[in-house]
Amino acid sequence: MSYNVRNCTGLDGKTDYQRIANIINNANCEAVAIQELDSMTTRYEGQDMLKNLAELTGMYPTFAPSIDYQGGKYGIGMLTKEKPLSYRRVALPCRSEPRSLQIVELKDYYYCCTHLSLHAEDRETSIGIIIDELSKLDKPVMIAGDFNAEPEEESMKMMAEEFAIFKKDAAPYTFPADKPDIEIDYICLLKSGKVAKFEVLEHSIIDAPVESDHRPIVAEVKIN
């Protein structure tokens, strides 16, 4: 799964960890890439967003802070059913605020999370860094996140050269959550390296019109 949760604050203005956790629990995913998470900031009264979701889902949390913010941190994170073997953060450029690539190693594969810049030039630079970093890994690699780019943009064309960008089963739009008409959230698999064969069995958008400003996406993938 990939889900920009906007700090678990919905379009109705309510901050509700349980309804985000319900979406994750109902999807029954092995790994969830999550974007827009506060950790111990004054904005949300010292709440650790990812830890809260981990407690409600029974999954392992891995946080990748991108910036210092209001007494705490702000960034991206991962929830996994399996305890990660390792994890690290790679800094990505953004002229308005630093961004991150999070690499989480699991037993049979790597699952990575990112949230790219709002600036096209920064996104293209970031894709180059992502390709370089993930091409070094010694297991199958998937990356998911909010790329802030539509499919026809140059950054996603760069991604498509090295990654299989999973096609969604129906209308691909993920933003805004109430009436989505833009596709900017993706799950991808590195085509080179340790992947002999893969099959996307299902890739869908969950009907979640109010819980965040993005809709979550879920893919079931078979890798040989």
XYZ file of C-alpha atoms in Angstrom:
224
model
C 0.000 0.000 0.000
C 0.926 3.633 -0.443
C -0.981 6.314 1.426
C -0.424 10.030 1.902
C -2.301 10.322 5.204
C -1.842 14.090 5.767
C -1.140 13.444 9.444
C -4.345 11.395 9.698
C -6.324 14.614 9.232
C -9.228 14.293 6.834
C -11.006 16.698 4.537
C -13.532 17.118 7.346
C -10.778 18.633 9.525
C -10.788 15.711 11.978
C -7.557 14.031 13.056
C -8.498 10.366 13.440
C -5.866 7.640 13.694
C -8.388 4.853 13.987
C -10.068 5.393 10.626
C -6.682 5.452 8.867
C -5.726 2.287 10.769
C -9.020 0.680 9.734
C -8.172 1.246 6.069
C -4.742 -0.337 6.563
C -6.113 -3.259 8.568
C -8.876 -3.973 6.066
C -6.363 -4.048 3.203
C -4.231 -6.614 5.078
C -0.993 -5.484 3.411
C 2.521 -6.713 4.140
C 3.967 -3.216 3.854
C 2.555 0.310 3.792
C 4.479 3.345 2.530
C 3.129 6.431 4.297
C 3.679 10.107 3.558
C 3.125 13.297 5.620
C 3.809 12.254 9.193
C 4.492 14.445 12.211
C 6.534 13.094 15.104
C 6.375 14.899 18.456
C 5.590 18.336 17.033
C 3.591 21.038 18.750
C 1.259 21.115 15.743
C -0.297 17.852 16.916
C 0.405 18.119 20.657
C 3.444 15.886 20.701
C 1.826 12.970 18.870
C 3.948 10.365 17.113
C 1.725 9.699 14.105
C 3.480 6.577 12.844
C 3.728 5.050 16.325
C 0.009 5.627 16.835
C -0.778 3.833 13.577
C 1.630 1.006 14.454
C -0.160 0.405 17.751
C -3.549 0.295 16.000
C -2.388 -2.031 13.223
C 0.074 -4.258 15.074
C 2.762 -3.494 12.500
C 6.415 -2.447 12.835
C 6.999 1.315 12.335
C 10.036 2.770 10.566
C 10.238 6.567 10.411
C 12.327 8.692 8.041
C 12.333 12.340 9.134
C 12.821 14.908 6.387
C 12.805 18.143 8.390
C 12.845 19.515 11.914
C 9.424 21.021 12.532
C 7.772 22.733 15.520
C 9.838 20.990 18.168
C 9.769 17.586 16.461
C 10.165 15.983 13.048
C 8.150 15.708 9.836
C 8.632 13.130 7.116
C 7.640 9.759 5.729
C 7.449 6.263 7.151
C 6.742 2.592 6.716
C 4.579 0.014 8.454
C 5.515 -3.638 7.924
C 4.146 -6.924 9.249
C 7.682 -8.283 9.221
C 10.366 -6.689 11.370
C 12.777 -4.905 9.005
C 16.304 -6.254 8.668
C 17.653 -2.762 8.016
C 16.550 0.694 6.939
C 18.052 3.988 5.900
C 17.119 7.439 4.652
C 18.521 9.141 1.566
C 18.108 12.915 1.308
C 16.373 14.255 -1.801
C 16.413 17.853 -3.074
C 13.562 20.296 -2.799
C 13.886 24.073 -2.971
C 10.955 24.609 -0.590
C 11.543 21.772 1.912
C 13.912 18.757 2.088
C 12.480 15.417 0.950
C 13.434 11.777 1.514
C 13.826 8.323 0.042
C 13.310 5.626 2.665
C 14.773 2.176 1.985
C 13.458 -0.667 4.157
C 14.983 -4.134 3.831
C 12.733 -7.130 4.423
C 13.603 -10.815 4.166
C 12.807 -11.281 0.464
C 12.672 -7.762 -0.936
C 13.131 -4.051 -0.319
C 10.145 -1.762 0.011
C 10.846 1.944 -0.357
C 8.860 5.100 0.283
C 9.171 8.622 -1.072
C 7.361 11.945 -1.254
C 8.777 14.108 -4.024
C 9.032 17.864 -4.417
C 6.334 20.147 -5.783
C 8.967 21.492 -8.228
C 9.435 19.588 -11.508
C 13.199 20.142 -11.733
C 13.713 18.818 -8.211
C 11.599 15.753 -9.004
C 13.779 14.935 -11.992
C 16.943 15.262 -9.925
C 15.362 13.077 -7.236
C 14.478 10.337 -9.724
C 18.123 10.173 -10.779
C 19.150 9.701 -7.144
C 16.446 7.073 -6.592
C 17.510 5.062 -9.649
C 21.152 5.201 -8.591
C 20.455 4.139 -4.990
C 17.968 1.368 -5.686
C 19.980 -0.152 -8.535
C 22.656 -1.087 -5.964
C 20.360 -3.336 -3.926
C 20.648 -7.132 -3.930
C 16.959 -8.156 -3.745
C 13.801 -7.248 -5.663
C 12.952 -3.593 -5.053
C 9.607 -1.828 -4.971
C 9.061 1.865 -4.339
C 5.800 3.615 -3.536
C 4.690 7.074 -2.639
C 3.380 10.471 -3.554
C 5.489 11.480 -6.553
C 3.631 14.797 -7.092
C 3.844 14.112 -10.837
C 1.328 12.946 -13.405
C 2.237 10.067 -15.756
C 3.148 12.252 -18.756
C 5.633 14.388 -16.830
C 9.359 14.017 -17.431
C 10.106 12.632 -13.969
C 7.660 9.752 -14.453
C 9.039 9.094 -17.938
C 12.450 8.757 -16.291
C 10.942 6.322 -13.779
C 9.355 4.265 -16.548
C 12.747 3.656 -18.149
C 13.986 1.737 -15.098
C 10.825 0.758 -13.219
C 7.590 -1.015 -14.004
C 4.966 1.502 -12.905
C 1.980 -0.604 -11.922
C -1.175 0.185 -13.869
C -4.284 0.584 -11.757
C -7.274 -1.651 -12.413
C -9.777 1.178 -12.882
C -9.698 4.988 -13.006
C -6.169 5.814 -11.795
C -6.868 9.092 -10.032
C -5.772 9.478 -6.410
C -6.089 13.214 -5.635
C -8.045 15.033 -4.282
C -9.676 12.330 -2.192
C -13.256 13.607 -2.423
C -13.329 13.973 -6.220
C -10.053 12.584 -7.587
C -9.014 13.664 -11.076
C -5.194 13.558 -10.814
C -2.850 10.551 -10.665
C 0.243 11.279 -8.549
C 0.513 8.219 -6.264
C 2.287 5.113 -7.559
C 3.731 1.719 -6.719
C 6.664 0.628 -8.902
C 9.119 -2.250 -9.227
C 12.728 -2.008 -10.386
C 12.981 -3.952 -13.649
C 16.698 -4.727 -13.455
C 18.600 -6.585 -10.749
C 17.185 -9.564 -8.884
C 13.736 -9.801 -10.493
C 13.370 -12.757 -12.854
C 9.631 -12.403 -13.341
C 6.789 -10.513 -11.705
C 3.043 -10.249 -12.058
C 0.731 -7.570 -10.726
C -2.316 -9.559 -9.687
C -4.313 -6.525 -8.597
C -3.735 -2.796 -8.218
C -6.634 -0.747 -6.969
C -7.577 2.528 -5.324
C -9.415 2.297 -2.018
C -12.613 4.283 -1.711
C -11.619 6.699 1.058
C -13.093 10.109 0.177
C -12.635 11.981 3.454
C -9.982 10.326 5.653
C -7.084 12.235 3.991
C -6.642 14.439 0.931
C -5.236 11.479 -1.046
C -6.756 8.062 -1.649
C -4.676 4.999 -0.745
C -3.508 2.546 -3.415
C -2.927 -1.184 -2.951
C -1.105 -3.662 -5.177
C -0.855 -7.432 -4.925
C 2.363 -8.518 -6.611
C 3.848 -11.933 -7.276
C 7.632 -11.941 -7.701
C 9.739 -14.927 -8.790
